mmCIF file of C-alpha atoms and ligand atoms in Angstrom:
data_model
loop_
_atom_site.group_PDB
_atom_site.id
_atom_site.type_symbol
_atom_site.label_atom_id
_atom_site.label_comp_id
_atom_site.label_asym_id
_atom_site.label_seq_id
_atom_site.Cartn_x
_atom_site.Cartn_y
_atom_site.Cartn_z
ATOM 1 C CA MET E 182 30.121 186.764 -31.784
ATOM 2 C CA LYS E 183 29.011 186.842 -28.062
ATOM 3 C CA ASP E 184 29.547 183.866 -25.897
ATOM 4 C CA LEU E 185 26.650 181.396 -26.222
ATOM 5 C CA PRO E 186 26.042 178.367 -23.816
ATOM 6 C CA PRO E 187 27.299 174.654 -24.741
ATOM 7 C CA LEU E 188 25.240 172.876 -27.111
ATOM 8 C CA ARG E 189 24.554 170.301 -24.456
ATOM 9 C CA ASP E 190 22.517 172.896 -22.549
ATOM 10 C CA ILE E 191 20.769 174.355 -25.559
ATOM 11 C CA ILE E 192 19.668 170.871 -26.455
ATOM 12 C CA LYS E 193 18.481 170.225 -23.138
ATOM 13 C CA ARG E 194 16.922 173.864 -22.344
ATOM 14 C CA HIS E 195 14.923 173.354 -25.735
ATOM 15 C CA GLY E 196 13.924 169.710 -25.162
ATOM 16 C CA LEU E 197 15.702 168.447 -28.192
ATOM 17 C CA SER E 198 15.521 164.749 -27.825
ATOM 18 C CA ALA E 199 16.926 163.606 -30.838
ATOM 19 C CA SER E 200 14.268 162.145 -33.437
ATOM 20 C CA LYS E 201 15.069 158.937 -35.433
ATOM 21 C CA ALA E 202 12.309 159.727 -38.205
ATOM 22 C CA LEU E 203 14.230 163.133 -38.927
ATOM 23 C CA GLY E 204 17.453 161.733 -38.905
ATOM 24 C CA GLN E 205 18.906 163.353 -35.844
ATOM 25 C CA ASN E 206 22.282 162.767 -34.836
ATOM 26 C CA PHE E 207 24.061 165.728 -33.623
ATOM 27 C CA LEU E 208 27.420 166.837 -33.452
ATOM 28 C CA LEU E 209 28.490 168.873 -30.451
ATOM 29 C CA ASP E 210 32.603 168.677 -30.594
ATOM 30 C CA GLY E 211 33.335 172.270 -31.249
ATOM 31 C CA GLN E 212 36.716 171.393 -32.719
ATOM 32 C CA LEU E 213 35.293 168.867 -35.042
ATOM 33 C CA LEU E 214 32.818 171.445 -36.327
ATOM 34 C CA ASP E 215 35.264 174.026 -36.620
ATOM 35 C CA ARG E 216 37.349 171.454 -38.906
ATOM 36 C CA ILE E 217 34.441 170.417 -41.202
ATOM 37 C CA ALA E 218 33.575 174.372 -41.510
ATOM 38 C CA ARG E 219 37.043 174.564 -42.858
ATOM 39 C CA VAL E 220 37.037 171.841 -45.566
ATOM 40 C CA PRO E 221 35.231 174.436 -48.255
ATOM 41 C CA GLY E 222 38.163 176.776 -47.636
ATOM 42 C CA PRO E 223 38.067 180.193 -45.935
ATOM 43 C CA LEU E 224 34.360 181.325 -45.622
ATOM 44 C CA LYS E 225 34.699 185.141 -44.502
ATOM 45 C CA GLY E 226 32.217 186.849 -46.395
ATOM 46 C CA GLU E 227 30.952 183.829 -48.264
ATOM 47 C CA ARG E 228 27.493 182.626 -48.576
ATOM 48 C CA VAL E 229 26.497 179.411 -47.191
ATOM 49 C CA TYR E 230 23.598 177.163 -47.525
ATOM 50 C CA GLU E 231 23.042 174.651 -44.597
ATOM 51 C CA VAL E 232 20.411 171.729 -44.869
ATOM 52 C CA GLY E 233 19.391 170.510 -41.090
ATOM 53 C CA PRO E 234 21.079 172.925 -38.770
ATOM 54 C CA GLY E 235 19.297 171.207 -35.685
ATOM 55 C CA PRO E 236 20.555 172.602 -32.509
ATOM 56 C CA GLY E 237 23.032 174.586 -34.343
ATOM 57 C CA GLY E 238 26.468 173.067 -33.960
ATOM 58 C CA LEU E 239 27.822 173.197 -37.318
ATOM 59 C CA THR E 240 26.009 176.576 -38.053
ATOM 60 C CA ARG E 241 28.210 178.195 -35.106
ATOM 61 C CA ALA E 242 31.120 177.065 -36.513
ATOM 62 C CA LEU E 243 30.058 178.604 -39.991
ATOM 63 C CA VAL E 244 28.995 181.854 -38.659
ATOM 64 C CA SER E 245 32.395 181.824 -36.451
ATOM 65 C CA ALA E 246 34.145 181.565 -39.642
ATOM 66 C CA GLY E 247 32.680 184.605 -40.886
ATOM 67 C CA ALA E 248 30.103 182.993 -43.516
ATOM 68 C CA PHE E 249 26.508 184.391 -44.079
ATOM 69 C CA VAL E 250 24.592 181.289 -43.649
ATOM 70 C CA THR E 251 20.874 180.450 -44.854
ATOM 71 C CA ALA E 252 19.721 177.306 -43.150
ATOM 72 C CA VAL E 253 16.535 175.182 -43.767
ATOM 73 C CA GLU E 254 15.347 172.962 -40.866
ATOM 74 C CA ARG E 255 12.305 171.028 -40.824
ATOM 75 C CA ASP E 256 12.106 170.433 -36.842
ATOM 76 C CA ARG E 257 10.250 173.626 -35.600
ATOM 77 C CA ARG E 258 11.738 172.444 -32.049
ATOM 78 C CA CYS E 259 14.986 173.677 -33.147
ATOM 79 C CA LEU E 260 13.907 177.133 -34.298
ATOM 80 C CA PRO E 261 14.311 178.956 -30.747
ATOM 81 C CA ALA E 262 17.741 177.522 -30.108
ATOM 82 C CA LEU E 263 18.771 178.939 -33.970
ATOM 83 C CA ASP E 264 16.920 182.347 -33.005
ATOM 84 C CA GLU E 265 19.607 182.573 -30.049
ATOM 85 C CA LEU E 266 22.457 182.117 -32.582
ATOM 86 C CA SER E 267 20.839 184.426 -35.182
ATOM 87 C CA GLU E 268 20.792 187.150 -32.249
ATOM 88 C CA ALA E 269 24.280 186.379 -31.279
ATOM 89 C CA ALA E 270 25.687 187.093 -34.830
ATOM 90 C CA PRO E 271 23.126 189.755 -36.569
ATOM 91 C CA GLY E 272 22.872 189.570 -39.980
ATOM 92 C CA GLN E 273 24.863 186.305 -40.380
ATOM 93 C CA LEU E 274 22.208 183.526 -40.236
ATOM 94 C CA GLN E 275 18.584 183.345 -41.840
ATOM 95 C CA VAL E 276 16.928 180.265 -40.824
ATOM 96 C CA ILE E 277 13.901 178.933 -42.857
ATOM 97 C CA GLU E 278 11.570 176.519 -41.497
ATOM 98 C CA GLY E 279 10.857 173.981 -44.277
ATOM 99 C CA ASP E 280 11.605 170.745 -45.936
ATOM 100 C CA ALA E 281 14.764 170.743 -48.032
ATOM 101 C CA LEU E 282 13.455 168.682 -50.524
ATOM 102 C CA ALA E 283 10.681 170.898 -51.221
ATOM 103 C CA ILE E 284 12.764 174.028 -51.607
ATOM 104 C CA ASP E 285 14.100 175.932 -54.537
ATOM 105 C CA GLU E 286 17.597 176.611 -52.898
ATOM 106 C CA ALA E 287 19.316 178.350 -55.909
ATOM 107 C CA GLN E 288 16.481 180.888 -55.171
ATOM 108 C CA ILE E 289 16.781 181.039 -51.167
ATOM 109 C CA ALA E 290 20.780 180.482 -51.089
ATOM 110 C CA GLY E 291 21.613 182.437 -54.147
ATOM 111 C CA GLU E 292 24.133 181.782 -56.906
ATOM 112 C CA GLY E 293 27.689 181.102 -55.812
ATOM 113 C CA ALA E 294 26.808 179.870 -52.084
ATOM 114 C CA HIS E 295 28.890 176.747 -50.820
ATOM 115 C CA VAL E 296 26.849 174.254 -49.417
ATOM 116 C CA VAL E 297 27.840 172.695 -46.061
ATOM 117 C CA ALA E 298 25.620 170.400 -44.365
ATOM 118 C CA ASN E 299 25.495 167.248 -41.881
ATOM 119 C CA LEU E 300 22.770 165.575 -43.851
ATOM 120 C CA PRO E 301 19.855 163.986 -42.583
ATOM 121 C CA TYR E 302 20.715 160.374 -44.056
ATOM 122 C CA ASN E 303 17.135 159.705 -45.076
ATOM 123 C CA VAL E 304 17.098 162.792 -47.670
ATOM 124 C CA GLY E 305 20.880 163.195 -48.224
ATOM 125 C CA THR E 306 21.208 161.061 -51.361
ATOM 126 C CA ALA E 307 18.386 162.431 -52.889
ATOM 127 C CA LEU E 308 19.393 166.026 -52.483
ATOM 128 C CA PHE E 309 22.959 165.089 -53.698
ATOM 129 C CA VAL E 310 21.521 163.679 -56.823
ATOM 130 C CA ARG E 311 19.528 166.633 -57.490
ATOM 131 C CA TRP E 312 22.414 169.103 -56.870
ATOM 132 C CA LEU E 313 24.767 167.015 -59.147
ATOM 133 C CA GLY E 314 21.892 166.672 -61.869
ATOM 134 C CA GLY E 315 20.466 169.224 -64.341
ATOM 135 C CA ASP E 316 21.947 170.503 -67.673
ATOM 136 C CA GLU E 317 22.906 173.917 -65.969
ATOM 137 C CA TRP E 318 26.690 174.036 -65.337
ATOM 138 C CA PRO E 319 28.394 175.284 -63.529
ATOM 139 C CA PRO E 320 25.652 174.910 -60.846
ATOM 140 C CA TRP E 321 24.166 177.558 -58.250
ATOM 141 C CA TRP E 322 26.573 176.171 -55.728
ATOM 142 C CA LYS E 323 30.119 176.770 -55.659
ATOM 143 C CA SER E 324 31.101 173.680 -53.410
ATOM 144 C CA LEU E 325 29.284 170.694 -51.756
ATOM 145 C CA THR E 326 30.696 169.908 -48.193
ATOM 146 C CA LEU E 327 28.430 166.949 -46.837
ATOM 147 C CA MET E 328 28.576 164.291 -44.372
ATOM 148 C CA PHE E 329 27.617 160.938 -45.345
ATOM 149 C CA GLN E 330 27.498 157.736 -44.049
ATOM 150 C CA GLN E 331 31.236 156.406 -44.669
ATOM 151 C CA GLU E 332 29.965 153.826 -47.085
ATOM 152 C CA VAL E 333 27.936 156.170 -49.589
ATOM 153 C CA ALA E 334 30.823 158.572 -49.153
ATOM 154 C CA GLU E 335 33.347 155.833 -50.508
ATOM 155 C CA ARG E 336 31.124 155.289 -53.198
ATOM 156 C CA ILE E 337 30.831 158.980 -54.228
ATOM 157 C CA VAL E 338 34.500 159.008 -54.606
ATOM 158 C CA ALA E 339 35.100 155.350 -55.771
ATOM 159 C CA LYS E 340 37.281 154.747 -58.706
ATOM 160 C CA PRO E 341 36.326 152.106 -61.757
ATOM 161 C CA GLY E 342 37.066 148.568 -60.783
ATOM 162 C CA SER E 343 36.582 149.058 -57.027
ATOM 163 C CA GLY E 344 33.340 147.404 -55.498
ATOM 164 C CA THR E 345 31.849 150.771 -54.362
ATOM 165 C CA TYR E 346 32.208 152.297 -57.730
ATOM 166 C CA GLY E 347 28.761 152.819 -59.297
ATOM 167 C CA ARG E 348 26.134 155.354 -60.343
ATOM 168 C CA LEU E 349 27.020 157.898 -57.373
ATOM 169 C CA SER E 350 30.450 157.763 -58.430
ATOM 170 C CA VAL E 351 29.920 158.780 -62.107
ATOM 171 C CA LEU E 352 27.191 161.379 -61.462
ATOM 172 C CA ALA E 353 29.664 163.054 -58.880
ATOM 173 C CA GLN E 354 32.949 162.685 -60.775
ATOM 174 C CA TRP E 355 31.818 163.512 -64.439
ATOM 175 C CA ARG E 356 31.916 167.430 -64.120
ATOM 176 C CA SER E 357 33.383 167.743 -60.548
ATOM 177 C CA GLU E 358 36.416 166.689 -58.542
ATOM 178 C CA ALA E 359 35.175 164.982 -55.618
ATOM 179 C CA LYS E 360 37.211 163.789 -52.572
ATOM 180 C CA LEU E 361 36.752 162.182 -49.136
ATOM 181 C CA ALA E 362 37.621 165.076 -46.942
ATOM 182 C CA MET E 363 37.589 163.309 -43.445
ATOM 183 C CA LYS E 364 36.151 160.453 -41.608
ATOM 184 C CA VAL E 365 34.201 161.057 -38.421
ATOM 185 C CA HIS E 366 33.763 158.384 -35.977
ATOM 186 C CA ARG E 367 30.193 157.225 -35.012
ATOM 187 C CA SER E 368 31.228 158.382 -31.497
ATOM 188 C CA ALA E 369 31.178 161.747 -32.359
ATOM 189 C CA PHE E 370 27.391 161.838 -32.761
ATOM 190 C CA VAL E 371 24.658 162.155 -30.260
ATOM 191 C CA PRO E 372 23.029 159.687 -30.238
ATOM 192 C CA PRO E 373 25.768 157.418 -32.002
ATOM 193 C CA PRO E 374 24.542 156.048 -35.505
ATOM 194 C CA LYS E 375 25.019 152.528 -36.298
ATOM 195 C CA VAL E 376 27.941 153.008 -39.035
ATOM 196 C CA MET E 377 30.801 155.565 -39.442
ATOM 197 C CA SER E 378 30.176 158.831 -41.497
ATOM 198 C CA ALA E 379 32.784 160.927 -43.806
ATOM 199 C CA VAL E 380 32.744 164.219 -45.082
ATOM 200 C CA VAL E 381 32.905 164.505 -48.878
ATOM 201 C CA HIS E 382 34.076 167.697 -50.794
ATOM 202 C CA ILE E 383 32.841 168.281 -54.123
ATOM 203 C CA VAL E 384 33.722 171.265 -56.579
ATOM 204 C CA PRO E 385 32.343 171.759 -59.975
ATOM 205 C CA LYS E 386 34.841 171.300 -62.937
ATOM 206 C CA ASP E 387 34.158 172.016 -66.507
ATOM 207 C CA ALA E 388 31.549 169.970 -67.945
ATOM 208 C CA PRO E 389 32.225 167.743 -71.353
ATOM 209 C CA ALA E 390 30.589 169.270 -74.347
ATOM 210 C CA GLY E 391 27.558 167.797 -76.018
ATOM 211 C CA VAL E 392 26.334 165.468 -73.048
ATOM 212 C CA SER E 393 22.807 165.666 -71.438
ATOM 213 C CA ALA E 394 22.882 164.986 -67.872
ATOM 214 C CA ALA E 395 19.410 163.134 -68.096
ATOM 215 C CA ASN E 396 21.106 160.625 -70.596
ATOM 216 C CA LEU E 397 24.179 160.167 -68.530
ATOM 217 C CA GLU E 398 21.726 159.318 -65.438
ATOM 218 C CA ARG E 399 19.666 156.939 -67.450
ATOM 219 C CA ILE E 400 22.723 155.018 -68.496
ATOM 220 C CA THR E 401 24.306 154.683 -65.186
ATOM 221 C CA ALA E 402 21.099 153.810 -63.563
ATOM 222 C CA ALA E 403 20.795 150.947 -66.293
ATOM 223 C CA ALA E 404 24.272 150.026 -66.206
ATOM 224 C CA PHE E 405 24.606 149.538 -62.574
ATOM 225 C CA GLY E 406 21.125 148.517 -61.918
ATOM 226 C CA GLN E 407 22.488 145.212 -63.080
ATOM 227 C CA ARG E 408 26.056 145.570 -62.338
ATOM 228 C CA ARG E 409 26.961 141.938 -62.640
ATOM 229 C CA LYS E 410 25.345 141.465 -66.123
ATOM 230 C CA MET E 411 27.547 142.523 -69.430
ATOM 231 C CA LEU E 412 26.863 145.646 -70.912
ATOM 232 C CA ARG E 413 24.801 144.171 -73.807
ATOM 233 C CA GLN E 414 22.387 142.770 -71.509
ATOM 234 C CA SER E 415 22.153 145.609 -68.918
ATOM 235 C CA LEU E 416 21.862 148.778 -71.671
ATOM 236 C CA LYS E 417 19.911 146.635 -74.082
ATOM 237 C CA GLY E 418 16.524 148.567 -73.175
ATOM 238 C CA LEU E 419 18.176 152.073 -73.765
ATOM 239 C CA PRO E 420 17.609 153.076 -77.312
ATOM 240 C CA GLY E 421 20.779 153.843 -79.102
ATOM 241 C CA ALA E 422 23.182 152.350 -76.486
ATOM 242 C CA LEU E 423 24.343 149.035 -77.899
ATOM 243 C CA GLU E 424 24.938 151.205 -81.323
ATOM 244 C CA ALA E 425 26.767 153.642 -79.107
ATOM 245 C CA LEU E 426 29.140 151.027 -77.845
ATOM 246 C CA GLU E 427 29.719 149.387 -81.115
ATOM 247 C CA GLN E 428 30.592 153.214 -82.578
ATOM 248 C CA LEU E 429 33.018 153.729 -79.612
ATOM 249 C CA GLY E 430 34.791 150.388 -79.853
ATOM 250 C CA ILE E 431 33.556 149.323 -76.151
ATOM 251 C CA ASP E 432 33.569 145.580 -75.763
ATOM 252 C CA SER E 433 29.790 144.933 -74.969
ATOM 253 C CA GLU E 434 30.756 141.906 -72.753
ATOM 254 C CA ARG E 435 32.262 144.277 -70.258
ATOM 255 C CA ARG E 436 30.468 145.039 -66.927
ATOM 256 C CA ALA E 437 29.733 148.535 -65.787
ATOM 257 C CA GLU E 438 32.056 148.450 -63.031
ATOM 258 C CA THR E 439 35.076 148.403 -65.588
ATOM 259 C CA LEU E 440 34.122 151.349 -67.689
ATOM 260 C CA GLY E 441 35.974 154.912 -66.681
ATOM 261 C CA VAL E 442 33.721 157.918 -66.144
ATOM 262 C CA GLU E 443 34.986 159.182 -69.610
ATOM 263 C CA GLU E 444 33.499 155.936 -71.211
ATOM 264 C CA PHE E 445 30.009 156.515 -69.707
ATOM 265 C CA VAL E 446 30.436 160.295 -70.761
ATOM 266 C CA ALA E 447 31.328 158.832 -74.199
ATOM 267 C CA ILE E 448 28.283 156.773 -74.376
ATOM 268 C CA ALA E 449 25.818 159.535 -73.396
ATOM 269 C CA ARG E 450 27.397 161.936 -75.775
ATOM 270 C CA THR E 451 27.012 159.333 -78.796
ATOM 271 C CA ILE E 452 23.528 158.821 -77.746
ATOM 272 C CA SER E 453 22.656 162.540 -77.279
ATOM 273 C CA ALA E 454 24.243 163.044 -81.188
HETATM 274 N N1 LIG L 178 23.515 169.935 -38.282
HETATM 275 C C1 LIG L 178 23.337 169.197 -37.010
HETATM 276 C C2 LIG L 178 24.366 168.723 -36.460
HETATM 277 O O1 LIG L 178 25.426 168.814 -37.188
HETATM 278 O O2 LIG L 178 24.550 168.518 -35.348
HETATM 279 C C3 LIG L 178 22.175 168.407 -37.368
HETATM 280 C C4 LIG L 178 22.384 167.147 -38.339
HETATM 281 S S1 LIG L 178 21.277 165.936 -38.018
HETATM 282 C C5 LIG L 178 22.270 164.538 -38.597
HETATM 283 C C6 LIG L 178 20.138 166.401 -39.484
HETATM 284 C C7 LIG L 178 19.094 167.546 -39.275
HETATM 285 O O3 LIG L 178 18.321 167.727 -40.639
HETATM 286 C C8 LIG L 178 18.014 167.461 -38.176
HETATM 287 O O4 LIG L 178 18.110 168.681 -37.449
HETATM 288 C C9 LIG L 178 16.675 167.208 -38.931
HETATM 289 O O5 LIG L 178 15.716 167.739 -38.099
HETATM 290 C C10 LIG L 178 17.125 167.950 -40.219
HETATM 291 N N2 LIG L 178 16.113 167.476 -41.078
HETATM 292 C C11 LIG L 178 15.786 166.017 -41.551
HETATM 293 N N3 LIG L 178 14.979 166.321 -42.362
HETATM 294 C C12 LIG L 178 14.985 167.395 -43.278
HETATM 295 C C13 LIG L 178 14.444 167.973 -44.417
HETATM 296 N N4 LIG L 178 13.816 167.121 -45.243
HETATM 297 N N5 LIG L 178 14.522 169.314 -44.831
HETATM 298 C C14 LIG L 178 15.183 169.888 -43.615
HETATM 299 N N6 LIG L 178 15.945 169.524 -42.571
HETATM 300 C C15 LIG L 178 15.740 168.229 -42.518
#
């Protein structure tokens, strides 16, 4: 790839003042961006789907690692900056102007793409829940490498019994391996957000048989929606749930945060059956 100007110059030249409404906190440190781009493993010749490339810092790191990147950006002010990057790495970057929430990413990124993104916080959780949902498994993506607020990242990888264990932990772990890959200090961003961030890495594994993802989502939403309540209270509105607890020998006086991921899976399977 031919030499590109520093990201600060790109931001200045294209007038990319950070928009709060679009969740814009840019990363400019090339070494840090290279470290994030290494989280999914070697990317030479791999396809990558990036949400929100902004001025293109992470995109540069991905392209330099040899990936073929499809990126979706909502802010059209960023497009000329991304065009420069595209010209510097012919054939390696396709940029689509649009809203990642409204796009069929399996269609545009293709089966087997790695998803790598410094997500806009306002849409991050919605995209994450969508990527982890659905009954098609393995999914279209090969891995997810995603920047979240550290508190959200900790919820994703949390284990039962911890205060951060909840719906996101079960959705991320019942048919994927989820790990916290690195923490990123708030001062690494321009402008710095109020809180610390962290990158999570998710790889799909075999899905347990006979479980509907929609059922599991309903159960975790109900159970953790009233996490201080006993299961017999929080699950009583879900048809078949209390019977499933009894059948499985799960004490209905327990609270959601004490149930392992496998126990949620077993409840969903019993209800599906
Ligand atoms: N990837 C860049 C980086 O690491 O410096 C920018 C990350 S910034 C946290 C989030 C980016 O997502 C911004 O460029 C913002 O314009 C873009 N964005 C916000 N909402 C979006 C949406 N719904 N669809 C696509 N991109 C979006």
